[in-house]
Amino acid sequence: MNKTTLTRRHFCGVLCATAVTVMTRKAYSAGLSPRITLEMFGAIADGKTDCTLAFNKALSDGRPIDLESGTYLITKSIVADRTNSTNPVEIIGKGTGTSKIIIGNYTTGLQIIGSPTSITKSITLKNFTIG
């Protein structure tokens, strides 16, 4: 199992254009939305409320994440474990300056766990600001 840790600086710059989001038949047959928001997991994008747990729950879900307008506070590392999953990591905001993530002190940012091949070909992070 390999770990890739993205610091605040690296988290901003990672974008993999080769990522293709494919929902599984299971998700569609279960009536699940193909995309999710952090608010579905209890996040409040006010810049004051800790959204770490909501981020981790959303990443565990495996579906692409849409960041709504607002500011999400992260106080601990968020982890995307793709060791036993082929689902890509996809986080897409409403625009830089509109969707923001504030990473607290002593936080590594985003950790993506899995094989190097699956990690580098399945990460999409765009249209949001890290502060």
PDB file of N, CA, C and O in Angstrom, residues 47-103:
ATOM      1  N   GLY A  47     -16.833  28.688   6.928  1.00  0.00           N
ATOM      2  CA  GLY A  47     -15.461  29.049   7.277  1.00  0.00           C
ATOM      3  C   GLY A  47     -15.150  28.902   8.751  1.00  0.00           C
ATOM      4  O   GLY A  47     -14.011  29.101   9.163  1.00  0.00           O
ATOM      5  N   LYS A  48     -16.134  28.535   9.563  1.00  0.00           N
ATOM      6  CA  LYS A  48     -15.943  28.391  11.003  1.00  0.00           C
ATOM      7  C   LYS A  48     -16.183  26.964  11.478  1.00  0.00           C
ATOM      8  O   LYS A  48     -15.573  26.512  12.427  1.00  0.00           O
ATOM      9  N   THR A  49     -17.111  26.282  10.816  1.00  0.00           N
ATOM     10  CA  THR A  49     -17.481  24.925  11.206  1.00  0.00           C
ATOM     11  C   THR A  49     -16.501  23.930  10.613  1.00  0.00           C
ATOM     12  O   THR A  49     -16.184  23.993   9.423  1.00  0.00           O
ATOM     13  N   ASP A  50     -16.015  23.009  11.460  1.00  0.00           N
ATOM     14  CA  ASP A  50     -15.070  21.990  11.001  1.00  0.00           C
ATOM     15  C   ASP A  50     -15.779  21.006  10.064  1.00  0.00           C
ATOM     16  O   ASP A  50     -16.740  20.343  10.448  1.00  0.00           O
ATOM     17  N   CYS A  51     -15.299  20.905   8.836  1.00  0.00           N
ATOM     18  CA  CYS A  51     -15.900  20.042   7.809  1.00  0.00           C
ATOM     19  C   CYS A  51     -15.072  18.787   7.548  1.00  0.00           C
ATOM     20  O   CYS A  51     -15.328  18.068   6.581  1.00  0.00           O
ATOM     21  N   THR A  52     -14.093  18.516   8.406  1.00  0.00           N
ATOM     22  CA  THR A  52     -13.209  17.371   8.205  1.00  0.00           C
ATOM     23  C   THR A  52     -13.980  16.059   8.143  1.00  0.00           C
ATOM     24  O   THR A  52     -13.777  15.251   7.235  1.00  0.00           O
ATOM     25  N   LEU A  53     -14.862  15.825   9.090  1.00  0.00           N
ATOM     26  CA  LEU A  53     -15.626  14.577   9.127  1.00  0.00           C
ATOM     27  C   LEU A  53     -16.494  14.421   7.882  1.00  0.00           C
ATOM     28  O   LEU A  53     -16.550  13.343   7.277  1.00  0.00           O
ATOM     29  N   ALA A  54     -17.135  15.504   7.458  1.00  0.00           N
ATOM     30  CA  ALA A  54     -17.970  15.461   6.256  1.00  0.00           C
ATOM     31  C   ALA A  54     -17.123  15.124   5.023  1.00  0.00           C
ATOM     32  O   ALA A  54     -17.539  14.333   4.173  1.00  0.00           O
ATOM     33  N   PHE A  55     -15.924  15.714   4.935  1.00  0.00           N
ATOM     34  CA  PHE A  55     -15.026  15.410   3.818  1.00  0.00           C
ATOM     35  C   PHE A  55     -14.659  13.931   3.811  1.00  0.00           C
ATOM     36  O   PHE A  55     -14.712  13.266   2.778  1.00  0.00           O
ATOM     37  N   ASN A  56     -14.273  13.413   4.980  1.00  0.00           N
ATOM     38  CA  ASN A  56     -13.871  12.010   5.055  1.00  0.00           C
ATOM     39  C   ASN A  56     -15.024  11.070   4.722  1.00  0.00           C
ATOM     40  O   ASN A  56     -14.838  10.067   4.035  1.00  0.00           O
ATOM     41  N   LYS A  57     -16.215  11.380   5.193  1.00  0.00           N
ATOM     42  CA  LYS A  57     -17.379  10.558   4.875  1.00  0.00           C
ATOM     43  C   LYS A  57     -17.666  10.605   3.369  1.00  0.00           C
ATOM     44  O   LYS A  57     -17.961   9.582   2.752  1.00  0.00           O
ATOM     45  N   ALA A  58     -17.586  11.784   2.787  1.00  0.00           N
ATOM     46  CA  ALA A  58     -17.848  11.933   1.350  1.00  0.00           C
ATOM     47  C   ALA A  58     -16.811  11.183   0.522  1.00  0.00           C
ATOM     48  O   ALA A  58     -17.147  10.513  -0.454  1.00  0.00           O
ATOM     49  N   LEU A  59     -15.543  11.273   0.912  1.00  0.00           N
ATOM     50  CA  LEU A  59     -14.496  10.554   0.189  1.00  0.00           C
ATOM     51  C   LEU A  59     -14.664   9.045   0.324  1.00  0.00           C
ATOM     52  O   LEU A  59     -14.408   8.295  -0.615  1.00  0.00           O
ATOM     53  N   SER A  60     -15.134   8.590   1.479  1.00  0.00           N
ATOM     54  CA  SER A  60     -15.383   7.153   1.685  1.00  0.00           C
ATOM     55  C   SER A  60     -16.532   6.659   0.822  1.00  0.00           C
ATOM     56  O   SER A  60     -16.577   5.496   0.437  1.00  0.00           O
ATOM     57  N   ASP A  61     -17.465   7.544   0.527  1.00  0.00           N
ATOM     58  CA  ASP A  61     -18.620   7.189  -0.297  1.00  0.00           C
ATOM     59  C   ASP A  61     -18.189   6.766  -1.698  1.00  0.00           C
ATOM     60  O   ASP A  61     -18.789   5.893  -2.310  1.00  0.00           O
ATOM     61  N   GLY A  62     -17.144   7.406  -2.220  1.00  0.00           N
ATOM     62  CA  GLY A  62     -16.596   7.021  -3.513  1.00  0.00           C
ATOM     63  C   GLY A  62     -17.146   7.759  -4.716  1.00  0.00           C
ATOM     64  O   GLY A  62     -16.619   7.634  -5.810  1.00  0.00           O
ATOM     65  N   ARG A  63     -18.211   8.544  -4.523  1.00  0.00           N
ATOM     66  CA  ARG A  63     -18.766   9.294  -5.656  1.00  0.00           C
ATOM     67  C   ARG A  63     -18.065  10.640  -5.791  1.00  0.00           C
ATOM     68  O   ARG A  63     -17.473  11.138  -4.839  1.00  0.00           O
ATOM     69  N   PRO A  64     -18.118  11.263  -6.963  1.00  0.00           N
ATOM     70  CA  PRO A  64     -17.526  12.591  -7.161  1.00  0.00           C
ATOM     71  C   PRO A  64     -18.175  13.618  -6.232  1.00  0.00           C
ATOM     72  O   PRO A  64     -19.383  13.575  -5.987  1.00  0.00           O
ATOM     73  N   ILE A  65     -17.368  14.550  -5.730  1.00  0.00           N
ATOM     74  CA  ILE A  65     -17.832  15.558  -4.780  1.00  0.00           C
ATOM     75  C   ILE A  65     -17.909  16.914  -5.466  1.00  0.00           C
ATOM     76  O   ILE A  65     -16.933  17.375  -6.058  1.00  0.00           O
ATOM     77  N   ASP A  66     -19.060  17.560  -5.354  1.00  0.00           N
ATOM     78  CA  ASP A  66     -19.232  18.935  -5.812  1.00  0.00           C
ATOM     79  C   ASP A  66     -19.181  19.853  -4.596  1.00  0.00           C
ATOM     80  O   ASP A  66     -19.963  19.690  -3.662  1.00  0.00           O
ATOM     81  N   LEU A  67     -18.243  20.810  -4.605  1.00  0.00           N
ATOM     82  CA  LEU A  67     -18.176  21.798  -3.527  1.00  0.00           C
ATOM     83  C   LEU A  67     -19.129  22.936  -3.861  1.00  0.00           C
ATOM     84  O   LEU A  67     -19.065  23.517  -4.937  1.00  0.00           O
ATOM     85  N   GLU A  68     -20.006  23.233  -2.934  1.00  0.00           N
ATOM     86  CA  GLU A  68     -20.920  24.354  -3.109  1.00  0.00           C
ATOM     87  C   GLU A  68     -20.154  25.649  -2.873  1.00  0.00           C
ATOM     88  O   GLU A  68     -19.011  25.648  -2.424  1.00  0.00           O
ATOM     89  N   SER A  69     -20.792  26.788  -3.128  1.00  0.00           N
ATOM     90  CA  SER A  69     -20.191  28.085  -2.824  1.00  0.00           C
ATOM     91  C   SER A  69     -20.062  28.203  -1.316  1.00  0.00           C
ATOM     92  O   SER A  69     -20.961  27.820  -0.580  1.00  0.00           O
ATOM     93  N   GLY A  70     -18.928  28.701  -0.870  1.00  0.00           N
ATOM     94  CA  GLY A  70     -18.699  28.866   0.556  1.00  0.00           C
ATOM     95  C   GLY A  70     -17.294  28.466   0.932  1.00  0.00           C
ATOM     96  O   GLY A  70     -16.465  28.139   0.071  1.00  0.00           O
ATOM     97  N   THR A  71     -17.009  28.484   2.232  1.00  0.00           N
ATOM     98  CA  THR A  71     -15.682  28.194   2.748  1.00  0.00           C
ATOM     99  C   THR A  71     -15.748  27.005   3.694  1.00  0.00           C
ATOM    100  O   THR A  71     -16.475  27.040   4.687  1.00  0.00           O
ATOM    101  N   TYR A  72     -14.996  25.962   3.383  1.00  0.00           N
ATOM    102  CA  TYR A  72     -14.960  24.727   4.169  1.00  0.00           C
ATOM    103  C   TYR A  72     -13.688  24.709   5.008  1.00  0.00           C
ATOM    104  O   TYR A  72     -12.587  24.829   4.469  1.00  0.00           O
ATOM    105  N   LEU A  73     -13.817  24.545   6.309  1.00  0.00           N
ATOM    106  CA  LEU A  73     -12.684  24.484   7.225  1.00  0.00           C
ATOM    107  C   LEU A  73     -12.301  23.024   7.451  1.00  0.00           C
ATOM    108  O   LEU A  73     -13.157  22.197   7.781  1.00  0.00           O
ATOM    109  N   ILE A  74     -11.023  22.716   7.264  1.00  0.00           N
ATOM    110  CA  ILE A  74     -10.472  21.385   7.499  1.00  0.00           C
ATOM    111  C   ILE A  74      -9.458  21.513   8.631  1.00  0.00           C
ATOM    112  O   ILE A  74      -8.499  22.268   8.506  1.00  0.00           O
ATOM    113  N   THR A  75      -9.642  20.769   9.719  1.00  0.00           N
ATOM    114  CA  THR A  75      -8.726  20.875  10.855  1.00  0.00           C
ATOM    115  C   THR A  75      -7.832  19.650  11.016  1.00  0.00           C
ATOM    116  O   THR A  75      -6.889  19.681  11.795  1.00  0.00           O
ATOM    117  N   LYS A  76      -8.134  18.581  10.306  1.00  0.00           N
ATOM    118  CA  LYS A  76      -7.318  17.361  10.329  1.00  0.00           C
ATOM    119  C   LYS A  76      -7.185  16.869   8.898  1.00  0.00           C
ATOM    120  O   LYS A  76      -7.873  17.331   7.999  1.00  0.00           O
ATOM    121  N   SER A  77      -6.315  15.907   8.703  1.00  0.00           N
ATOM    122  CA  SER A  77      -6.120  15.355   7.357  1.00  0.00           C
ATOM    123  C   SER A  77      -7.409  14.735   6.843  1.00  0.00           C
ATOM    124  O   SER A  77      -8.165  14.128   7.589  1.00  0.00           O
ATOM    125  N   ILE A  78      -7.639  14.899   5.538  1.00  0.00           N
ATOM    126  CA  ILE A  78      -8.730  14.174   4.896  1.00  0.00           C
ATOM    127  C   ILE A  78      -8.091  13.055   4.087  1.00  0.00           C
ATOM    128  O   ILE A  78      -7.042  13.232   3.478  1.00  0.00           O
ATOM    129  N   VAL A  79      -8.711  11.876   4.134  1.00  0.00           N
ATOM    130  CA  VAL A  79      -8.095  10.679   3.581  1.00  0.00           C
ATOM    131  C   VAL A  79      -9.004  10.034   2.546  1.00  0.00           C
ATOM    132  O   VAL A  79     -10.175   9.787   2.816  1.00  0.00           O
ATOM    133  N   ALA A  80      -8.444   9.788   1.383  1.00  0.00           N
ATOM    134  CA  ALA A  80      -9.148   9.041   0.338  1.00  0.00           C
ATOM    135  C   ALA A  80      -8.432   7.707   0.191  1.00  0.00           C
ATOM    136  O   ALA A  80      -7.347   7.638  -0.375  1.00  0.00           O
ATOM    137  N   ASP A  81      -9.010   6.651   0.743  1.00  0.00           N
ATOM    138  CA  ASP A  81      -8.409   5.321   0.672  1.00  0.00           C
ATOM    139  C   ASP A  81      -8.959   4.604  -0.553  1.00  0.00           C
ATOM    140  O   ASP A  81     -10.118   4.215  -0.596  1.00  0.00           O
ATOM    141  N   ARG A  82      -8.122   4.448  -1.561  1.00  0.00           N
ATOM    142  CA  ARG A  82      -8.532   3.775  -2.794  1.00  0.00           C
ATOM    143  C   ARG A  82      -7.821   2.432  -2.950  1.00  0.00           C
ATOM    144  O   ARG A  82      -7.670   1.917  -4.044  1.00  0.00           O
ATOM    145  N   THR A  83      -7.391   1.850  -1.820  1.00  0.00           N
ATOM    146  CA  THR A  83      -6.692   0.574  -1.843  1.00  0.00           C
ATOM    147  C   THR A  83      -7.541  -0.512  -2.497  1.00  0.00           C
ATOM    148  O   THR A  83      -7.065  -1.279  -3.314  1.00  0.00           O
ATOM    149  N   ASN A  84      -8.807  -0.588  -2.139  1.00  0.00           N
ATOM    150  CA  ASN A  84      -9.697  -1.628  -2.670  1.00  0.00           C
ATOM    151  C   ASN A  84     -10.804  -1.043  -3.526  1.00  0.00           C
ATOM    152  O   ASN A  84     -11.901  -1.584  -3.584  1.00  0.00           O
ATOM    153  N   SER A  85     -10.547   0.064  -4.167  1.00  0.00           N
ATOM    154  CA  SER A  85     -11.572   0.738  -4.950  1.00  0.00           C
ATOM    155  C   SER A  85     -10.996   1.232  -6.274  1.00  0.00           C
ATOM    156  O   SER A  85      -9.836   1.622  -6.339  1.00  0.00           O
ATOM    157  N   THR A  86     -11.815   1.223  -7.286  1.00  0.00           N
ATOM    158  CA  THR A  86     -11.393   1.778  -8.571  1.00  0.00           C
ATOM    159  C   THR A  86     -12.028   3.151  -8.801  1.00  0.00           C
ATOM    160  O   THR A  86     -11.819   3.764  -9.845  1.00  0.00           O
ATOM    161  N   ASN A  87     -12.811   3.636  -7.832  1.00  0.00           N
ATOM    162  CA  ASN A  87     -13.455   4.941  -7.972  1.00  0.00           C
ATOM    163  C   ASN A  87     -12.411   6.048  -7.935  1.00  0.00           C
ATOM    164  O   ASN A  87     -11.510   6.040  -7.105  1.00  0.00           O
ATOM    165  N   PRO A  88     -12.526   7.021  -8.831  1.00  0.00           N
ATOM    166  CA  PRO A  88     -11.585   8.143  -8.826  1.00  0.00           C
ATOM    167  C   PRO A  88     -11.851   9.088  -7.660  1.00  0.00           C
ATOM    168  O   PRO A  88     -12.921   9.053  -7.058  1.00  0.00           O
ATOM    169  N   VAL A  89     -10.862   9.907  -7.341  1.00  0.00           N
ATOM    170  CA  VAL A  89     -11.055  10.997  -6.388  1.00  0.00           C
ATOM    171  C   VAL A  89     -11.348  12.228  -7.232  1.00  0.00           C
ATOM    172  O   VAL A  89     -10.517  12.662  -8.014  1.00  0.00           O
ATOM    173  N   GLU A  90     -12.540  12.763  -7.094  1.00  0.00           N
ATOM    174  CA  GLU A  90     -12.927  13.933  -7.885  1.00  0.00           C
ATOM    175  C   GLU A  90     -13.607  14.942  -6.974  1.00  0.00           C
ATOM    176  O   GLU A  90     -14.640  14.660  -6.380  1.00  0.00           O
ATOM    177  N   ILE A  91     -12.991  16.122  -6.861  1.00  0.00           N
ATOM    178  CA  ILE A  91     -13.546  17.224  -6.069  1.00  0.00           C
ATOM    179  C   ILE A  91     -13.588  18.436  -6.980  1.00  0.00           C
ATOM    180  O   ILE A  91     -12.550  18.910  -7.447  1.00  0.00           O
ATOM    181  N   ILE A  92     -14.795  18.948  -7.241  1.00  0.00           N
ATOM    182  CA  ILE A  92     -14.956  20.062  -8.175  1.00  0.00           C
ATOM    183  C   ILE A  92     -15.775  21.154  -7.508  1.00  0.00           C
ATOM    184  O   ILE A  92     -16.869  20.907  -7.014  1.00  0.00           O
ATOM    185  N   GLY A  93     -15.221  22.368  -7.486  1.00  0.00           N
ATOM    186  CA  GLY A  93     -15.900  23.500  -6.880  1.00  0.00           C
ATOM    187  C   GLY A  93     -16.687  24.319  -7.886  1.00  0.00           C
ATOM    188  O   GLY A  93     -16.731  24.009  -9.079  1.00  0.00           O
ATOM    189  N   LYS A  94     -17.290  25.392  -7.407  1.00  0.00           N
ATOM    190  CA  LYS A  94     -18.087  26.293  -8.239  1.00  0.00           C
ATOM    191  C   LYS A  94     -17.226  27.364  -8.904  1.00  0.00           C
ATOM    192  O   LYS A  94     -17.713  28.144  -9.704  1.00  0.00           O
ATOM    193  N   GLY A  95     -15.964  27.432  -8.537  1.00  0.00           N
ATOM    194  CA  GLY A  95     -15.050  28.414  -9.118  1.00  0.00           C
ATOM    195  C   GLY A  95     -14.044  28.870  -8.080  1.00  0.00           C
ATOM    196  O   GLY A  95     -14.333  28.874  -6.885  1.00  0.00           O
ATOM    197  N   THR A  96     -12.845  29.246  -8.538  1.00  0.00           N
ATOM    198  CA  THR A  96     -11.836  29.743  -7.604  1.00  0.00           C
ATOM    199  C   THR A  96     -12.351  31.035  -6.987  1.00  0.00           C
ATOM    200  O   THR A  96     -12.892  31.891  -7.683  1.00  0.00           O
ATOM    201  N   GLY A  97     -12.222  31.142  -5.701  1.00  0.00           N
ATOM    202  CA  GLY A  97     -12.744  32.300  -4.983  1.00  0.00           C
ATOM    203  C   GLY A  97     -14.190  32.123  -4.555  1.00  0.00           C
ATOM    204  O   GLY A  97     -14.672  32.821  -3.677  1.00  0.00           O
ATOM    205  N   THR A  98     -14.897  31.180  -5.155  1.00  0.00           N
ATOM    206  CA  THR A  98     -16.294  30.923  -4.799  1.00  0.00           C
ATOM    207  C   THR A  98     -16.391  29.731  -3.861  1.00  0.00           C
ATOM    208  O   THR A  98     -17.063  29.792  -2.835  1.00  0.00           O
ATOM    209  N   SER A  99     -15.714  28.653  -4.205  1.00  0.00           N
ATOM    210  CA  SER A  99     -15.606  27.473  -3.334  1.00  0.00           C
ATOM    211  C   SER A  99     -14.197  27.502  -2.744  1.00  0.00           C
ATOM    212  O   SER A  99     -13.216  27.546  -3.475  1.00  0.00           O
ATOM    213  N   LYS A 100     -14.119  27.500  -1.422  1.00  0.00           N
ATOM    214  CA  LYS A 100     -12.823  27.617  -0.753  1.00  0.00           C
ATOM    215  C   LYS A 100     -12.668  26.523   0.287  1.00  0.00           C
ATOM    216  O   LYS A 100     -13.633  26.136   0.936  1.00  0.00           O
ATOM    217  N   ILE A 101     -11.416  26.057   0.449  1.00  0.00           N
ATOM    218  CA  ILE A 101     -11.074  25.124   1.520  1.00  0.00           C
ATOM    219  C   ILE A 101      -9.982  25.785   2.336  1.00  0.00           C
ATOM    220  O   ILE A 101      -8.944  26.175   1.795  1.00  0.00           O
ATOM    221  N   ILE A 102     -10.219  25.921   3.618  1.00  0.00           N
ATOM    222  CA  ILE A 102      -9.204  26.454   4.537  1.00  0.00           C
ATOM    223  C   ILE A 102      -8.631  25.267   5.299  1.00  0.00           C
ATOM    224  O   ILE A 102      -9.369  24.520   5.941  1.00  0.00           O
ATOM    225  N   ILE A 103      -7.316  25.089   5.204  1.00  0.00           N
ATOM    226  CA  ILE A 103      -6.650  23.993   5.900  1.00  0.00           C
ATOM    227  C   ILE A 103      -6.003  24.554   7.153  1.00  0.00           C
ATOM    228  O   ILE A 103      -5.187  25.468   7.086  1.00  0.00           O
TER     229      ILE A 103
END
